[in-house]
Amino acid sequence: MGWNSWNSFANIINSQIVQQQAKALASNGMKVAGYEYIVIDEGWWLGERDAAGNIVVDPKQWPAIQPGQKAGDMSNIAAYIHSLDLKAGIYTDAGRDGCSMYPDSGPKLLNTGSEGHYDQDFLQFSKWGFDYVKVDWCGGAKEKLSGAVQYAQIAHAIQRAENTTGRKLFLSICEWGSQNPWFWAPGVGDIETTIWRTGGDIIPPVVESLHDAEHDKRFISSKNVLESFEAGLHPEAQHTGYYNDLDMMVIGMRGMTDALDRIHMGLWAISSAPLMVGSDLTRLSPATLSLLTNKEALAIHNDPYGLQPIKVTEPTPGVQIWAKPMAIGGRRAVAILNGTDASAEVKVDWDKLGLKGPPKELRDVWSGRDLDTGDATLSVPAHDLALLTVDGGEKTPAEYLVNQTDITKIQATRGPTFARLQYANTSGHTVVVPLKSTSGLSTALALPPTVGSDTGTVGLILPHGTADLLLEGQQRLAIRKLDVYPW
Ligand code: GLA
């Protein structure tokens, strides 16, 4: 959760803008709500290196902020972000060149990528004090590189940098879903936490201070937002610590209405997608801000299992019900999306949520009110979204009991299936284990260490078919139980 500079500032980004945005996030209620990263996207660097291959930083764009600092040093802005008790993010490309998309026109900047300098650049980012790095794919695509290969090398370079500086550097993979990253990004290079973009940009940047024919006509529509959501649905690849990234948010930006903001916030929250807000934080309306900081929506987003929703039914064309299993037994987050031009009276079929019988509790997230569980009909205005949490009884699962061995032929033959995995990991560190399915999907689970006789639990959505969970000789890891729920 945090802010990213690209959507609203594109390549005009500089120290002053970043300071203003960081200050806004720290004081407008977002920081308290959990937004913590301030990410500087493309445009911070113009592609020049010194004789030793070190990145040369423009002193005017990134001046000293405090007495005693040197202009042209990115540690100035990282220190400023840290002084607000926030985390700092930076950006590069996996290939030789970056994207260099100066809004609409302007020079194409070559050599703004990190290829050939992975160790040098990621160590530099970490030494400057950055906690997060987004690695784009414009250069990688141009050179027709393999994403799985490059990002594994990057993950290893990041691990070496972390070992040197002792600072965690979070990897954000941005190859727009071009090489099916949901198959290889979870656990790439044995990395524990990462996110991968699943599609292109919701829209090109909308920089309010720029005026030209092309730029002035940019308005965000519900189609832009819904297409990004749909492109990002890979629930079988998403596990605690590994997330499909639906793109930076455009909430409150040009063209967005309050209803469209609700659709955007509701879908990103129920998907546990990164909430990297790309809007100008100094211009957010109270309505947008209250959506971004809505506690119950954020609780759905931050559910420990971090799963994506599954479309359970479309009672009439354009009206869709999405449900996401949550860590608390029998709890579902439910989004009812009305993409039609008319208000919809939606009758929820509880059985379709994979629950036994009618719900015991029903909560409307936007209003923060309990709803009558006896009445399953909800009214959703045209082009709007209702967000609910539903508490009911979980159906009886199929149980796979094991100790020390792999689990093979896990049955999920009725479609995407919710499962809970209990394990013990006494290795002292997170272990990444592969999961392979007959559907062709291979993914990875990160299993954090457990203490003593405690068990850890993760949630997963198994793909249609049968799956094998392979421990591949992990000595200190034992699967205790796998519960597979009929949906
Ligand atoms: C790509 C990415 C965007 C942004 C721009 C910068 O388009 O998908 O998120 O980083 O590059 O040029």
Coordinates of C-alpha atoms and ligand atoms in Angstrom, one line a residue:
M1 CA 0.0 0.0 0.0
G2 CA 1.4 3.4 -0.9
W3 CA 1.7 6.0 -3.6
N4 CA 3.4 5.9 -7.0
S5 CA 4.4 8.9 -9.0
W6 CA 3.7 7.8 -12.6
N7 CA -0.1 8.2 -13.1
S8 CA -0.2 11.9 -12.1
F9 CA 3.3 13.2 -12.7
A10 CA 4.9 10.9 -15.3
N11 CA 8.4 12.1 -16.3
I12 CA 8.1 15.6 -14.6
I13 CA 8.8 13.9 -11.2
N14 CA 11.2 15.7 -8.9
S15 CA 12.2 16.0 -5.3
Q16 CA 9.7 18.7 -4.5
I17 CA 6.7 16.8 -5.9
V18 CA 7.8 13.6 -4.0
Q19 CA 8.1 15.6 -0.7
Q20 CA 4.6 17.1 -1.2
Q21 CA 3.0 13.8 -1.9
A22 CA 4.8 12.1 1.0
K23 CA 3.7 14.9 3.3
A24 CA 0.1 14.5 2.1
L25 CA 0.1 10.8 2.6
A26 CA 1.6 11.2 6.1
S27 CA -1.1 13.7 7.2
N28 CA -4.3 12.9 5.3
G29 CA -5.2 9.7 7.2
M30 CA -3.7 7.3 4.6
K31 CA -0.5 6.5 6.6
V32 CA -2.6 5.7 9.7
A33 CA -4.7 3.4 7.5
G34 CA -1.6 1.5 6.4
Y35 CA -0.3 3.2 3.2
E36 CA 3.5 3.2 3.6
Y37 CA 5.4 3.2 0.3
I38 CA 6.3 6.3 -1.6
V39 CA 7.5 5.1 -5.0
I40 CA 9.4 7.2 -7.5
D41 CA 8.6 5.8 -11.0
E42 CA 10.3 6.5 -14.3
G43 CA 11.8 9.9 -15.0
W44 CA 14.0 10.1 -12.0
W45 CA 17.1 9.2 -14.0
L46 CA 18.2 10.3 -17.5
G47 CA 20.3 7.4 -18.5
E48 CA 23.8 8.7 -17.8
R49 CA 26.5 6.6 -16.0
D50 CA 30.0 7.7 -14.8
A51 CA 33.2 5.9 -15.9
A52 CA 32.7 3.3 -13.2
G53 CA 29.1 2.6 -14.4
N54 CA 27.4 4.3 -11.5
I55 CA 24.1 6.1 -12.2
V56 CA 24.5 9.8 -12.5
V57 CA 21.7 11.7 -10.7
D58 CA 20.6 15.2 -11.9
P59 CA 21.4 17.7 -9.0
K60 CA 18.6 20.1 -10.0
Q61 CA 15.9 17.4 -10.0
W62 CA 17.2 15.9 -6.8
P63 CA 18.8 18.7 -4.7
A64 CA 19.9 18.6 -1.1
I65 CA 17.0 18.7 1.3
Q66 CA 18.9 19.0 4.6
P67 CA 22.1 21.0 5.4
G68 CA 25.1 18.9 4.8
Q69 CA 23.6 16.9 2.0
K70 CA 25.0 16.8 -1.6
A71 CA 22.8 17.6 -4.5
G72 CA 22.4 14.8 -7.0
D73 CA 22.2 12.0 -4.4
M74 CA 19.0 9.9 -4.2
S75 CA 19.7 9.2 -0.5
N76 CA 18.4 12.7 0.2
I77 CA 14.8 11.9 -0.9
A78 CA 15.0 8.4 0.6
A79 CA 16.0 10.0 4.0
Y80 CA 13.2 12.5 3.7
I81 CA 10.6 9.7 3.1
H82 CA 12.0 7.8 6.1
S83 CA 11.8 10.9 8.2
L84 CA 8.0 10.7 7.8
D85 CA 8.2 7.1 8.9
L86 CA 7.4 5.9 5.4
K87 CA 9.2 3.5 3.1
A88 CA 10.9 4.6 -0.2
G89 CA 10.6 3.0 -3.6
I90 CA 12.5 3.5 -6.9
Y91 CA 12.2 2.3 -10.4
T92 CA 14.3 0.7 -13.2
D93 CA 14.0 -1.5 -16.2
A94 CA 15.2 -5.1 -16.6
G95 CA 16.6 -4.3 -20.1
R96 CA 19.1 -1.8 -21.4
D97 CA 16.6 0.9 -22.1
G98 CA 13.7 2.1 -20.1
C99 CA 10.2 3.1 -21.4
S100 CA 11.0 6.8 -21.6
M101 CA 7.5 7.8 -22.3
Y102 CA 7.7 11.5 -21.6
P103 CA 4.0 12.4 -21.5
D104 CA 3.1 12.3 -25.2
S105 CA 6.2 13.9 -26.7
G106 CA 9.7 14.8 -25.7
P107 CA 13.0 12.9 -26.0
K108 CA 13.2 9.1 -25.8
L109 CA 15.8 8.4 -23.2
L110 CA 18.1 5.5 -23.9
N111 CA 20.1 3.5 -21.4
T112 CA 17.8 4.0 -18.4
G113 CA 17.6 0.3 -17.7
S114 CA 19.8 -1.9 -15.4
E115 CA 20.8 -4.7 -17.8
G116 CA 24.5 -5.4 -17.4
H117 CA 24.4 -3.5 -14.0
Y118 CA 22.0 -5.6 -11.9
D119 CA 24.4 -6.1 -9.0
Q120 CA 25.7 -2.5 -9.1
D121 CA 22.2 -0.9 -9.4
F122 CA 20.3 -2.9 -6.9
L123 CA 23.1 -2.5 -4.4
Q124 CA 23.1 1.3 -5.1
F125 CA 19.3 1.5 -4.5
S126 CA 19.7 -0.3 -1.3
K127 CA 22.6 1.8 -0.2
W128 CA 20.7 5.0 -1.0
G129 CA 18.1 3.6 1.5
F130 CA 15.3 2.4 -0.9
D131 CA 13.0 -0.3 0.4
Y132 CA 11.2 -1.2 -2.8
V133 CA 12.1 -1.4 -6.5
K134 CA 9.7 -1.6 -9.4
V135 CA 11.4 -3.2 -12.4
D136 CA 9.8 -2.5 -15.7
W137 CA 10.1 -4.4 -19.0
C138 CA 10.3 -1.9 -21.9
G139 CA 14.0 -2.7 -22.5
G140 CA 13.4 -6.4 -21.8
A141 CA 10.6 -6.5 -24.4
K142 CA 12.6 -4.6 -27.0
E143 CA 15.4 -7.1 -26.7
K144 CA 13.0 -10.1 -26.6
L145 CA 14.5 -11.3 -23.3
S146 CA 12.9 -14.0 -21.1
G147 CA 11.1 -12.5 -18.1
A148 CA 11.5 -15.7 -16.0
V149 CA 15.3 -15.6 -16.6
Q150 CA 15.8 -11.9 -16.1
Y151 CA 13.7 -11.5 -13.0
A152 CA 15.3 -14.5 -11.4
Q153 CA 18.7 -12.8 -12.0
I154 CA 17.3 -9.6 -10.5
A155 CA 15.9 -11.5 -7.5
H156 CA 19.3 -12.9 -6.9
A157 CA 21.0 -9.5 -7.3
I158 CA 18.5 -8.1 -4.8
Q159 CA 19.3 -10.9 -2.3
R160 CA 23.0 -10.0 -2.6
A161 CA 22.3 -6.3 -2.1
E162 CA 20.1 -7.2 1.0
N163 CA 22.9 -9.3 2.4
T164 CA 25.4 -6.4 2.0
T165 CA 23.2 -3.6 3.4
G166 CA 20.9 -5.6 5.7
R167 CA 17.9 -3.7 4.2
K168 CA 15.0 -5.5 2.7
L169 CA 14.4 -4.5 -1.0
F170 CA 10.9 -5.4 -2.1
L171 CA 10.6 -6.5 -5.7
S172 CA 7.8 -5.2 -7.9
I173 CA 7.8 -7.0 -11.3
C174 CA 6.2 -5.0 -14.1
E175 CA 6.1 -6.9 -17.4
W176 CA 2.4 -6.4 -17.9
G177 CA 1.5 -10.0 -18.0
S178 CA 3.3 -10.4 -21.4
Q179 CA 5.0 -13.7 -20.5
N180 CA 2.4 -15.1 -18.1
P181 CA 4.3 -14.1 -14.9
W182 CA 1.6 -15.8 -12.7
F183 CA 3.4 -19.0 -13.7
W184 CA 6.9 -18.0 -12.7
A185 CA 6.8 -14.9 -10.6
P186 CA 5.6 -16.4 -7.3
G187 CA 8.9 -17.4 -5.7
V188 CA 11.1 -16.3 -8.6
G189 CA 14.7 -16.7 -7.5
D190 CA 13.3 -18.1 -4.2
I191 CA 12.2 -14.6 -3.2
E192 CA 9.6 -14.5 -0.4
T193 CA 7.5 -11.5 -1.2
T194 CA 6.8 -10.0 -4.6
I195 CA 4.1 -8.6 -6.8
W196 CA 3.8 -8.9 -10.6
R197 CA 1.8 -6.7 -12.9
T198 CA -0.8 -8.6 -14.9
G199 CA -1.6 -6.1 -17.6
G200 CA -0.7 -2.8 -19.3
D201 CA -1.4 0.6 -17.8
I202 CA -5.0 1.4 -16.9
I203 CA -4.4 4.7 -18.8
P204 CA -1.4 6.7 -19.9
P205 CA -0.6 9.4 -17.3
V206 CA -2.9 12.3 -16.6
V207 CA -0.6 15.2 -15.6
E208 CA -2.9 18.1 -14.6
S209 CA -0.2 20.7 -15.2
L210 CA 0.4 19.6 -18.8
H211 CA -1.9 20.8 -21.6
D212 CA -1.8 19.5 -25.1
A213 CA -4.4 18.0 -27.5
E214 CA -3.5 14.4 -26.8
H215 CA -3.2 14.7 -23.0
D216 CA -6.2 17.0 -22.5
K217 CA -8.6 14.3 -23.8
R218 CA -7.6 11.6 -21.4
F219 CA -10.5 10.6 -19.2
I220 CA -10.7 7.3 -17.3
S221 CA -13.7 5.2 -17.9
S222 CA -15.2 2.2 -16.1
K223 CA -14.0 0.1 -19.1
N224 CA -10.4 1.0 -18.3
V225 CA -10.8 -0.1 -14.7
L226 CA -12.7 -3.3 -15.4
E227 CA -10.3 -4.4 -18.1
S228 CA -7.4 -4.2 -15.7
F229 CA -9.3 -6.1 -13.0
E230 CA -10.2 -8.9 -15.5
A231 CA -6.7 -9.1 -16.9
G232 CA -5.5 -9.6 -13.3
L233 CA -7.5 -12.6 -12.3
H234 CA -5.1 -15.5 -11.6
P235 CA -6.4 -16.6 -8.3
E236 CA -4.4 -19.9 -8.3
A237 CA -1.1 -18.0 -8.5
Q238 CA -1.8 -15.7 -5.6
H239 CA -0.8 -16.7 -2.1
T240 CA 0.2 -14.9 1.1
G241 CA 3.2 -12.8 0.0
Y242 CA 2.7 -13.2 -3.7
Y243 CA 0.1 -11.0 -5.4
N244 CA -1.2 -10.2 -8.9
D245 CA -0.7 -6.5 -9.4
L246 CA -3.7 -4.9 -11.2
D247 CA -1.8 -1.6 -11.7
M248 CA -1.5 1.6 -9.8
M249 CA -4.8 3.1 -8.8
V250 CA -6.4 5.9 -10.7
I251 CA -9.0 6.6 -8.0
G252 CA -10.2 10.2 -7.9
M253 CA -8.4 11.0 -11.2
R254 CA -9.9 12.7 -14.3
G255 CA -13.1 10.9 -15.4
M256 CA -13.6 9.0 -12.1
T257 CA -16.9 9.5 -10.3
D258 CA -17.7 8.5 -6.7
A259 CA -19.4 5.3 -8.0
L260 CA -16.5 4.4 -10.2
D261 CA -14.1 5.1 -7.3
R262 CA -16.2 2.5 -5.3
I263 CA -15.9 0.0 -8.2
H264 CA -12.1 0.6 -8.3
M265 CA -11.5 0.4 -4.5
G266 CA -13.9 -2.5 -4.1
L267 CA -12.3 -4.7 -6.8
W268 CA -8.7 -3.9 -5.8
A269 CA -9.5 -4.5 -2.1
I270 CA -11.3 -7.8 -2.7
S271 CA -8.4 -8.9 -5.0
S272 CA -5.8 -8.1 -2.3
A273 CA -4.1 -6.3 -5.1
P274 CA -1.3 -3.8 -4.3
L275 CA -3.0 -0.5 -3.4
M276 CA -0.4 1.9 -4.9
V277 CA -2.4 5.1 -5.4
G278 CA -1.3 6.9 -8.5
S279 CA -3.4 10.0 -7.9
D280 CA -2.2 13.4 -6.8
L281 CA -2.7 13.1 -3.1
T282 CA -2.9 16.8 -2.6
R283 CA -6.1 16.9 -4.7
L284 CA -8.1 14.0 -3.3
S285 CA -11.8 14.7 -2.5
P286 CA -13.1 13.7 1.0
A287 CA -15.2 11.0 -0.7
T288 CA -12.2 9.4 -2.4
L289 CA -10.1 9.7 0.7
S290 CA -12.8 8.0 2.8
L291 CA -12.9 5.1 0.4
L292 CA -9.1 4.7 0.4
T293 CA -9.1 4.7 4.2
N294 CA -12.3 2.6 4.7
K295 CA -11.3 0.2 7.5
E296 CA -13.6 -2.7 6.5
A297 CA -12.5 -2.5 2.9
L298 CA -8.9 -2.5 4.0
A299 CA -9.5 -5.5 6.3
I300 CA -10.8 -7.4 3.3
H301 CA -7.7 -6.3 1.4
N302 CA -5.3 -7.2 4.2
D303 CA -6.9 -10.6 5.0
P304 CA -3.9 -12.8 5.9
Y305 CA -4.7 -15.3 3.2
G306 CA -4.6 -12.5 0.6
L307 CA -6.6 -14.5 -2.0
Q308 CA -8.4 -13.2 -5.1
P309 CA -12.1 -13.5 -5.6
I310 CA -13.9 -16.0 -7.8
K311 CA -16.9 -15.0 -10.0
V312 CA -19.6 -17.2 -8.5
T313 CA -22.5 -16.1 -10.6
E314 CA -23.8 -13.6 -13.1
P315 CA -27.6 -13.5 -12.4
T316 CA -28.2 -11.1 -15.3
P317 CA -25.7 -10.1 -17.9
G318 CA -23.5 -7.3 -16.5
V319 CA -24.4 -8.0 -12.9
Q320 CA -21.7 -10.2 -11.3
I321 CA -21.2 -11.6 -7.9
W322 CA -17.6 -12.2 -6.8
A323 CA -16.6 -14.0 -3.6
K324 CA -13.3 -14.3 -1.8
P325 CA -12.6 -16.8 1.0
M326 CA -11.1 -15.2 4.0
A327 CA -8.9 -16.5 6.9
I328 CA -11.7 -16.7 9.4
G329 CA -13.7 -19.9 8.9
G330 CA -17.0 -19.3 7.0
R331 CA -16.2 -15.7 6.1
R332 CA -16.4 -14.4 2.6
A333 CA -15.9 -11.0 1.1
V334 CA -18.5 -10.4 -1.6
A335 CA -18.5 -7.8 -4.3
I336 CA -21.7 -7.2 -6.4
L337 CA -20.8 -5.4 -9.5
N338 CA -23.5 -3.7 -11.5
G339 CA -22.0 -2.9 -14.9
T340 CA -25.4 -2.1 -16.4
D341 CA -27.2 1.2 -17.0
A342 CA -30.1 0.3 -14.7
S343 CA -30.2 -0.2 -10.9
A344 CA -30.3 -3.9 -10.1
E345 CA -32.1 -5.8 -7.4
V346 CA -29.8 -8.7 -6.7
K347 CA -30.8 -11.8 -4.9
V348 CA -27.7 -13.6 -3.5
D349 CA -27.8 -17.3 -3.6
W350 CA -25.8 -18.2 -0.5
D351 CA -25.0 -21.7 -1.6
K352 CA -23.0 -20.2 -4.5
L353 CA -20.6 -18.7 -2.0
G354 CA -19.6 -22.2 -0.9
L355 CA -21.3 -21.7 2.5
K356 CA -23.6 -24.1 4.3
G357 CA -27.0 -22.6 4.8
P358 CA -27.9 -18.9 5.0
P359 CA -25.4 -16.4 6.6
K360 CA -25.3 -15.6 10.3
E361 CA -24.0 -12.1 9.7
L362 CA -24.1 -9.8 6.8
R363 CA -22.2 -6.5 6.7
D364 CA -22.4 -3.6 4.2
V365 CA -18.8 -2.3 4.0
W366 CA -19.5 1.1 2.5
S367 CA -22.1 2.1 5.0
G368 CA -20.5 0.1 7.9
R369 CA -23.9 -1.3 8.8
D370 CA -25.2 -4.8 9.5
L371 CA -27.8 -6.0 7.0
D372 CA -30.8 -8.2 7.7
T373 CA -29.7 -11.8 7.1
G374 CA -33.3 -12.8 6.3
D375 CA -33.4 -10.7 3.2
A376 CA -31.0 -11.8 0.5
T377 CA -32.0 -9.0 -1.9
L378 CA -29.6 -6.1 -2.4
S379 CA -30.1 -3.0 -4.5
V380 CA -27.0 -1.9 -6.4
P381 CA -27.2 1.3 -8.4
A382 CA -26.2 1.4 -12.1
H383 CA -22.4 1.3 -12.7
D384 CA -21.7 0.8 -9.0
L385 CA -20.5 -1.9 -6.6
A386 CA -21.7 -3.2 -3.3
L387 CA -19.1 -4.7 -1.0
L388 CA -20.1 -7.1 1.8
T389 CA -18.7 -9.4 4.3
V390 CA -20.7 -12.6 4.9
D391 CA -20.2 -14.9 7.9
G392 CA -21.7 -18.3 7.7
G393 CA -20.9 -22.0 8.0
E394 CA -18.1 -23.6 6.1
K395 CA -19.0 -26.8 4.2
T396 CA -17.3 -30.0 5.3
P397 CA -13.9 -30.2 3.5
A398 CA -12.1 -33.2 2.0
E399 CA -9.1 -33.8 4.2
Y400 CA -5.7 -34.8 3.1
L401 CA -3.7 -35.8 6.2
V402 CA 0.1 -36.2 5.8
N403 CA 3.3 -35.9 7.6
Q404 CA 6.7 -35.3 5.9
T405 CA 5.6 -36.4 2.5
D406 CA 4.4 -34.7 -0.7
I407 CA 0.7 -34.5 -1.4
T408 CA -0.2 -35.7 -4.8
K409 CA -3.5 -35.9 -6.8
I410 CA -5.2 -33.2 -4.8
Q411 CA -8.7 -33.1 -6.3
A412 CA -10.1 -29.8 -7.5
T413 CA -12.1 -31.2 -10.4
R414 CA -15.2 -29.0 -9.9
G415 CA -13.4 -25.8 -10.8
P416 CA -11.3 -23.4 -8.8
T417 CA -11.4 -24.6 -5.3
F418 CA -10.6 -23.1 -1.9
A419 CA -8.2 -25.0 0.3
R420 CA -6.5 -24.4 3.7
L421 CA -3.0 -25.8 4.2
Q422 CA -1.6 -26.4 7.7
Y423 CA 2.1 -26.9 8.1
A424 CA 5.1 -26.8 10.4
N425 CA 8.3 -25.2 9.3
T426 CA 11.0 -25.4 11.9
S427 CA 13.8 -24.2 9.5
G428 CA 13.8 -20.7 10.9
H429 CA 13.2 -19.1 7.5
T430 CA 10.5 -18.9 4.9
V431 CA 10.5 -22.0 2.6
V432 CA 9.2 -21.7 -0.9
V433 CA 7.5 -24.9 -2.2
P434 CA 6.2 -25.6 -5.7
L435 CA 2.6 -26.6 -6.5
K436 CA 2.0 -28.2 -9.9
S437 CA -1.4 -28.9 -11.4
T438 CA -2.7 -31.0 -14.3
S439 CA -4.3 -27.8 -15.5
G440 CA -0.7 -26.8 -16.5
L441 CA -0.4 -24.2 -13.7
S442 CA 2.7 -24.2 -11.6
T443 CA 3.0 -21.8 -8.8
A444 CA 4.8 -21.5 -5.5
L445 CA 3.8 -21.2 -1.9
A446 CA 5.8 -19.2 0.7
L447 CA 5.6 -20.9 4.1
P448 CA 6.9 -18.6 6.8
P449 CA 8.6 -20.3 9.8
T450 CA 6.6 -21.7 12.7
V451 CA 7.6 -21.8 16.3
G452 CA 7.7 -25.0 18.5
S453 CA 4.7 -27.2 18.0
D454 CA 2.6 -24.4 16.4
T455 CA 1.2 -24.9 12.9
G456 CA 1.0 -22.2 10.3
T457 CA -1.9 -21.9 7.9
V458 CA -2.2 -20.5 4.4
G459 CA -5.1 -20.3 2.1
L460 CA -5.0 -21.2 -1.6
I461 CA -7.2 -21.5 -4.6
L462 CA -6.5 -24.7 -6.4
P463 CA -6.8 -24.6 -10.2
H464 CA -9.3 -26.9 -11.9
G465 CA -7.9 -30.4 -12.1
T466 CA -5.6 -32.3 -9.8
A467 CA -2.6 -30.9 -8.2
D468 CA 0.7 -32.1 -6.6
L469 CA 2.3 -30.2 -3.7
L470 CA 6.0 -31.1 -3.7
L471 CA 8.2 -30.6 -0.8
E472 CA 11.3 -31.6 -2.7
G473 CA 13.4 -32.9 0.2
Q474 CA 12.6 -30.0 2.6
Q475 CA 13.8 -31.6 5.9
R476 CA 12.4 -29.1 8.4
L477 CA 9.0 -28.7 6.7
A478 CA 6.0 -30.9 7.4
I479 CA 2.5 -30.6 5.9
R480 CA 0.1 -31.4 8.7
K481 CA -3.2 -31.2 6.9
L482 CA -4.8 -30.0 3.7
D483 CA -8.6 -29.2 3.7
V484 CA -10.1 -28.8 0.3
Y485 CA -13.6 -27.2 0.4
P486 CA -16.4 -28.1 -1.9
W487 CA -17.6 -24.9 -3.6
Ligands
GLA1 C1 5.2 1.3 -18.1 C2 4.6 0.9 -16.8 C3 4.0 2.0 -16.1 C4 5.1 3.1 -15.9 C5 5.7 3.5 -17.2 C6 6.8 4.4 -17.1 O1 4.2 1.8 -19.0 O2 3.6 -0.1 -17.0 O3 3.5 1.6 -14.8 O4 6.1 2.6 -15.0 O5 6.1 2.4 -17.9 O6 7.3 4.8 -18.4

